[in-house]
PDB file of C-alpha atoms in Angstrom:
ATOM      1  CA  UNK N   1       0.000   0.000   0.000  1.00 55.00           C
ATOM      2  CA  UNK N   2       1.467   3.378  -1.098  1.00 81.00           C
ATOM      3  CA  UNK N   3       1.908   6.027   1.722  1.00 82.00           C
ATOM      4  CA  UNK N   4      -0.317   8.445  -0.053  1.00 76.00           C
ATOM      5  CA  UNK N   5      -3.155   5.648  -0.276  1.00 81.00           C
ATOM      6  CA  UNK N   6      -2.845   5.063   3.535  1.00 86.00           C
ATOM      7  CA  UNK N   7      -2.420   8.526   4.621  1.00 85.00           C
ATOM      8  CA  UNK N   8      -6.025   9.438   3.025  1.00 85.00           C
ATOM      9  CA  UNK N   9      -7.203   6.384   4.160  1.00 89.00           C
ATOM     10  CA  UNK N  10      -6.608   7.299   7.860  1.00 89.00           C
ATOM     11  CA  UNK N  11      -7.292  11.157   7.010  1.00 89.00           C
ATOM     12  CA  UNK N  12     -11.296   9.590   5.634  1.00 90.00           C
ATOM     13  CA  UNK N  13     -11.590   7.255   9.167  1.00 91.00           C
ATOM     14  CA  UNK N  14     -10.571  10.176  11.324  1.00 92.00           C
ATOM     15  CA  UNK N  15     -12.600  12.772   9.906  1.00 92.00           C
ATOM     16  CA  UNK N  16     -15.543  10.742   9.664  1.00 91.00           C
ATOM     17  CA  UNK N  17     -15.170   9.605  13.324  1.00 91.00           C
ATOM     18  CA  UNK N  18     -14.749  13.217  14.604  1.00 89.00           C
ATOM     19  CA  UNK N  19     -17.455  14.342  12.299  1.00 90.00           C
ATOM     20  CA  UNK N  20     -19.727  11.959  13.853  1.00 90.00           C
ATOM     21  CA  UNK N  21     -19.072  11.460  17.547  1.00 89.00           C
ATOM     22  CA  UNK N  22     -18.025  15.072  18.355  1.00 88.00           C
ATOM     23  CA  UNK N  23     -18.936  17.770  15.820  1.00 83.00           C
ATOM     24  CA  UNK N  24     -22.453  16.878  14.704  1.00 78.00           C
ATOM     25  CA  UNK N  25     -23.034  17.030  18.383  1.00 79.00           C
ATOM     26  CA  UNK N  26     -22.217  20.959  18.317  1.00 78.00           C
ATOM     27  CA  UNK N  27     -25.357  23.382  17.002  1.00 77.00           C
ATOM     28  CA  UNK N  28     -24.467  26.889  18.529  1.00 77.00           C
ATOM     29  CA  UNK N  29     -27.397  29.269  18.551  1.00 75.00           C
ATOM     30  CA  UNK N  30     -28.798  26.789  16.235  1.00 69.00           C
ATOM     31  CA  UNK N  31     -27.537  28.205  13.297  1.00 70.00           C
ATOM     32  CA  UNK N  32     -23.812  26.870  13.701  1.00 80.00           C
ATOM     33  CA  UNK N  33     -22.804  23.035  12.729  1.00 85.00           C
ATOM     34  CA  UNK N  34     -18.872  22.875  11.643  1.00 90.00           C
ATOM     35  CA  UNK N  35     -18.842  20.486   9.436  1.00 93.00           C
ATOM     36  CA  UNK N  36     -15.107  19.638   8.847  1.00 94.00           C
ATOM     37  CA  UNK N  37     -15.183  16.279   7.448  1.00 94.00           C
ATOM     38  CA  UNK N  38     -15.166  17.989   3.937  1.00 95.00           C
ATOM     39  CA  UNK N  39     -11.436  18.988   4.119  1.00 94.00           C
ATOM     40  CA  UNK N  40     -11.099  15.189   3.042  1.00 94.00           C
ATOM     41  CA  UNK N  41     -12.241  16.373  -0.336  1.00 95.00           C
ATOM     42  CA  UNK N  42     -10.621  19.750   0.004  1.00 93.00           C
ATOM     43  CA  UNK N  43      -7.132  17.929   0.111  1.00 90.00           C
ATOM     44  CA  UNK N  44      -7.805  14.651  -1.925  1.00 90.00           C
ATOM     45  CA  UNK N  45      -4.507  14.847  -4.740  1.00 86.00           C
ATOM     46  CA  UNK N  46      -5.164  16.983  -7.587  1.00 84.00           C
ATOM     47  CA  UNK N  47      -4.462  14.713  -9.901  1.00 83.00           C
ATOM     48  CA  UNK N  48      -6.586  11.967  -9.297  1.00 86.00           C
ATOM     49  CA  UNK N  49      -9.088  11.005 -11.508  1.00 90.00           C
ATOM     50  CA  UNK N  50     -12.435  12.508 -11.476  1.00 93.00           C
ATOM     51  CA  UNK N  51     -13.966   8.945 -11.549  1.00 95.00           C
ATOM     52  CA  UNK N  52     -12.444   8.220  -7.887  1.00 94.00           C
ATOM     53  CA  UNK N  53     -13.131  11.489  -6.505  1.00 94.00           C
ATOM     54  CA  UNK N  54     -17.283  11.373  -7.344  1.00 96.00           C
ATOM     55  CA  UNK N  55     -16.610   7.733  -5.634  1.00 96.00           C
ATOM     56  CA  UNK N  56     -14.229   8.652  -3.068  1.00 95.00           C
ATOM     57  CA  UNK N  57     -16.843  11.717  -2.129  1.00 95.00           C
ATOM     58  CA  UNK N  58     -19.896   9.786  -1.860  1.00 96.00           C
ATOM     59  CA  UNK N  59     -18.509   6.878   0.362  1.00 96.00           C
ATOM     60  CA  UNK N  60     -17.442   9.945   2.684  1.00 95.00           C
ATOM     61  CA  UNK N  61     -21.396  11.806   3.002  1.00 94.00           C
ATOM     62  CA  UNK N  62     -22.569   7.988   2.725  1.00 95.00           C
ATOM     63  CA  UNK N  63     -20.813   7.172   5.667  1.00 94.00           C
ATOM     64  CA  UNK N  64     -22.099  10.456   7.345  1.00 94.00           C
ATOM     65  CA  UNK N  65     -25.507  10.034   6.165  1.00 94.00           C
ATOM     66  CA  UNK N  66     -25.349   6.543   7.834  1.00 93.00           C
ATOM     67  CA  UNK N  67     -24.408   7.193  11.217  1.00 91.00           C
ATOM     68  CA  UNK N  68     -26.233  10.611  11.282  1.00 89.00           C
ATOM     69  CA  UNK N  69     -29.547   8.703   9.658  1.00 87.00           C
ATOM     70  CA  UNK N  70     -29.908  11.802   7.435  1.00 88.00           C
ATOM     71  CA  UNK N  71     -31.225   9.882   4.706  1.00 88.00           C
ATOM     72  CA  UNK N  72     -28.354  11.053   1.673  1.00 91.00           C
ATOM     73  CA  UNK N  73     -28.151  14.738   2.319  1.00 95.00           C
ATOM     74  CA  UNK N  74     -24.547  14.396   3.047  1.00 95.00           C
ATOM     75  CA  UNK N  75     -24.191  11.882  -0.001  1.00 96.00           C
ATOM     76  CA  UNK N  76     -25.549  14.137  -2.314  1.00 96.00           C
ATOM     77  CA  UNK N  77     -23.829  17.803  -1.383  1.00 96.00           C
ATOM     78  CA  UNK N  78     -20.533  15.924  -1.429  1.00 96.00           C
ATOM     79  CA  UNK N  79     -21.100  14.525  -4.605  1.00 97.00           C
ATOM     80  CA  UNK N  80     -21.810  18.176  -5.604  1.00 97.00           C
ATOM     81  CA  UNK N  81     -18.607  19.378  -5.132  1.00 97.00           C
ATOM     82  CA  UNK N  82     -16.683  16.195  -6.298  1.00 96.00           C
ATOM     83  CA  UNK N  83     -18.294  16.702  -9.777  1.00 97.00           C
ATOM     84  CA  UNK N  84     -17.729  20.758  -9.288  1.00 96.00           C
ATOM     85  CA  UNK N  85     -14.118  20.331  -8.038  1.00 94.00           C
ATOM     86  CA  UNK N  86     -12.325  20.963 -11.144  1.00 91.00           C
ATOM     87  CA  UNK N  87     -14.287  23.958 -12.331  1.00 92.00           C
ATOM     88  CA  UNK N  88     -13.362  25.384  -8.642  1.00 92.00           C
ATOM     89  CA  UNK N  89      -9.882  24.402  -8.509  1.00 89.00           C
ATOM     90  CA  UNK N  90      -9.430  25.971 -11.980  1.00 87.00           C
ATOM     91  CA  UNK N  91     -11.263  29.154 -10.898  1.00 88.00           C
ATOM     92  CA  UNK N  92      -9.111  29.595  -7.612  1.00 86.00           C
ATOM     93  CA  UNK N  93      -6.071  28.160  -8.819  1.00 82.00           C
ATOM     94  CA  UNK N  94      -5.581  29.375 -12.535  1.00 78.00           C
ATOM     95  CA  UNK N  95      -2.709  28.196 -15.205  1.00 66.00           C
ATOM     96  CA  UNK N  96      -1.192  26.257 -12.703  1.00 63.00           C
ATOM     97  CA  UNK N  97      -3.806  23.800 -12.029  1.00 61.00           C
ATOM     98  CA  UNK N  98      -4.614  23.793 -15.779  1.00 57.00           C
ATOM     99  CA  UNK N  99      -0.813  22.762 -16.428  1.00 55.00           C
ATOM    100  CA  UNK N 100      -1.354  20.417 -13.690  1.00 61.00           C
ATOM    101  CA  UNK N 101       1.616  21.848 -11.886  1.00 60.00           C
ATOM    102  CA  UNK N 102      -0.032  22.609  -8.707  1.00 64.00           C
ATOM    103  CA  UNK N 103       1.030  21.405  -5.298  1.00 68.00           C
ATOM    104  CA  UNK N 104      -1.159  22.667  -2.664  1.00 69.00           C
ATOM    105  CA  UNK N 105       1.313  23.453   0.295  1.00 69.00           C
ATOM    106  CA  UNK N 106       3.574  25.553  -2.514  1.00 70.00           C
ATOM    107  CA  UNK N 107       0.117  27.753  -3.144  1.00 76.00           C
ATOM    108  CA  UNK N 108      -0.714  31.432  -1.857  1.00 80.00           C
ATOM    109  CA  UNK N 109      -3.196  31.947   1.102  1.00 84.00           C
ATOM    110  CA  UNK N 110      -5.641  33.858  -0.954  1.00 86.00           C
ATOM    111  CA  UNK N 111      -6.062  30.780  -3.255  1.00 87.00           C
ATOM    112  CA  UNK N 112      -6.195  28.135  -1.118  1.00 89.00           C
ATOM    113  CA  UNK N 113      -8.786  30.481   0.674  1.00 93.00           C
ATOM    114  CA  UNK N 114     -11.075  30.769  -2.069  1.00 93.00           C
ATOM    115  CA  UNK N 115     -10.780  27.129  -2.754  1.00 93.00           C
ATOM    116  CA  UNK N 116     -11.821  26.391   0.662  1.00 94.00           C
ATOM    117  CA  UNK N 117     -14.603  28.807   0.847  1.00 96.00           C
ATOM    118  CA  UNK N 118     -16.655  27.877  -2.615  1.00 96.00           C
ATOM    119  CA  UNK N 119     -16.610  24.171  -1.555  1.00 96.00           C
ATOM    120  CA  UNK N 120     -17.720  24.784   1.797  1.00 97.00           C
ATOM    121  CA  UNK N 121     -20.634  27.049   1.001  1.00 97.00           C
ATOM    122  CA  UNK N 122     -21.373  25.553  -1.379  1.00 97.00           C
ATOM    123  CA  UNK N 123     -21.750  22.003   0.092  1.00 96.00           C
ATOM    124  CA  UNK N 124     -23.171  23.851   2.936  1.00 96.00           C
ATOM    125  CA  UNK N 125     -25.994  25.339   0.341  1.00 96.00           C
ATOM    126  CA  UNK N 126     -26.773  21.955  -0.929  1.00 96.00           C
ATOM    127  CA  UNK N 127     -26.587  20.399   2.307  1.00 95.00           C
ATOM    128  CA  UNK N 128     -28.892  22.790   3.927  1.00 94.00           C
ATOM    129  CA  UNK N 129     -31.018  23.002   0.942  1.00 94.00           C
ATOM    130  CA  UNK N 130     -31.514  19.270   0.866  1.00 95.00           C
ATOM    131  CA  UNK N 131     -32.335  19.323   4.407  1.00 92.00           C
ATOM    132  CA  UNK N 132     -34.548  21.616   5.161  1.00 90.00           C
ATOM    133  CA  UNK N 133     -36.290  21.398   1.241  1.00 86.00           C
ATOM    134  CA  UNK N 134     -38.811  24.015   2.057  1.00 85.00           C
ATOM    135  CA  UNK N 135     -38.327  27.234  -0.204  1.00 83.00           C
ATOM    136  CA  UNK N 136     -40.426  28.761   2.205  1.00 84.00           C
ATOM    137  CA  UNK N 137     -37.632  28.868   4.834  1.00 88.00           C
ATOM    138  CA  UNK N 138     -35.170  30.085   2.279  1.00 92.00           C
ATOM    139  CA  UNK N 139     -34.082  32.859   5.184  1.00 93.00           C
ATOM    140  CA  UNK N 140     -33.136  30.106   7.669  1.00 90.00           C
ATOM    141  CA  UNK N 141     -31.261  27.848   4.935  1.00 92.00           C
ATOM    142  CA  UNK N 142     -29.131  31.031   4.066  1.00 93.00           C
ATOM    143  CA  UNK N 143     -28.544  31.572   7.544  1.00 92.00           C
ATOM    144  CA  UNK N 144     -27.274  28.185   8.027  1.00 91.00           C
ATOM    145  CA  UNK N 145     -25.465  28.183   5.417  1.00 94.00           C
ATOM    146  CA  UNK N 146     -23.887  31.588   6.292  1.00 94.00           C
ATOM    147  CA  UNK N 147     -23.176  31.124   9.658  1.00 92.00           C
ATOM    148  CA  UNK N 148     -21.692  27.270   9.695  1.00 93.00           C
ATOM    149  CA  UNK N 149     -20.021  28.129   6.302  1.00 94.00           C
ATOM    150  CA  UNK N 150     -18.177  30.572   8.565  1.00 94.00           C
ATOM    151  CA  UNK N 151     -17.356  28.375  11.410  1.00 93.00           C
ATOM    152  CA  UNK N 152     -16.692  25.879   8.989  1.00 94.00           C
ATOM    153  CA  UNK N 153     -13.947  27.518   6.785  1.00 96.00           C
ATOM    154  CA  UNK N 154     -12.223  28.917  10.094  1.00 95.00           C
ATOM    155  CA  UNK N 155     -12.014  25.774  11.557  1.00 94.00           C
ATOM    156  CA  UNK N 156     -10.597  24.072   8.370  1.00 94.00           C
ATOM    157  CA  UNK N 157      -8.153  26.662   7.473  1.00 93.00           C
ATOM    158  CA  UNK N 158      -7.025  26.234  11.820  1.00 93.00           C
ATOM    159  CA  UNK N 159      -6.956  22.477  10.918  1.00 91.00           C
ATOM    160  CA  UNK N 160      -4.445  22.945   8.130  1.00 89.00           C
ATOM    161  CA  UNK N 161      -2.039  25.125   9.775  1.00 86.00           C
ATOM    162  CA  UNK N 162      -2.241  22.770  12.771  1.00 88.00           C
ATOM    163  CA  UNK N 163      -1.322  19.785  10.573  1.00 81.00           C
ATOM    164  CA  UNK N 164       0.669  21.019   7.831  1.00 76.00           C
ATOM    165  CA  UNK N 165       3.936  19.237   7.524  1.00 66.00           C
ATOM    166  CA  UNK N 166       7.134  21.032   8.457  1.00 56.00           C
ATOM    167  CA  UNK N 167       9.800  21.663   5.902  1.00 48.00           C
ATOM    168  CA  UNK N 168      12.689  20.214   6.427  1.00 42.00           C
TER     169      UNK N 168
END
């Protein structure tokens, strides 16, 4: 087994496991749900095949969706931005993901930033969307989608720096 094949491996188990047992637990003000097992997709390689990622990306919200008995939500706004990935990565990331050139630690902030922040709202969008499926509350599902967008990015972007490998 190659070390990049184990170390998303562990990376899918652990976020799922935290996602599960301590952060769905968390609604502040009822508007706030971090939802950071997402940064798997976030920092799946670049160059993997689109195929893998859609599959990849639905195990992840299906395994979600199966403890949280959610009934696909999760499934589904992953699978959103799997299939919207590479339109987003080209958007933030420019020539250099389009020459395939791009390593992800090497990037600037502001890029990685606005990677992070369209895939989180907008899986938080679908997610919320899906979940609430009531245009009639369209206020409360932009709320919620505001508000744990927010919390969300912060605590992903605090994730990274906390486990971003030293240079040696």
């Amino acid at each position: 087994m190659n070390r990049a094949l184990l170390s998303n491996s562990i990376r899918f188990v652990f976020l799922v496991l935290l996602q599960v047992f301590i952060l769905c637990n968390v609604n502040f003000l009822g508007y706030i749900n971090p939802y950071l097992y997402i940064l798997f997709i976030i920092l799946l390689p670049i160059n993997l095949s689109q195929t893998k990622v859609l599959f990849y990306s639905f195990l992840l919200g299906l395994c979600v969706d199966f403890f949280q008995d959610s009934g696909g939500v999760h499934a589904s706004a992953c699978l959103v931005i799997a299939y919207l990935r590479p339109v987003i990565l080209r958007f933030s990331f420019g020539v250099t993901y389009d020459h395939q050139t791009l390593k992800f630690r090497s990037t600037d902030f502001g890029e990685r930033f606005v990677y992070i922040l369209f895939m989180v709202f907008i899986h938080h969008l679908v997610l919320f969307s899906l979940e609430i499926f009531n245009l009639d509350h369209i206020l409360l599902i932009l709320k919620k989608t505001l508000y744990s967008g927010i919390f969300t990015v912060l605590l992903i972007i605090f994730t990274m720096i906390l486990f971003r490998k030293k240079a040696t």
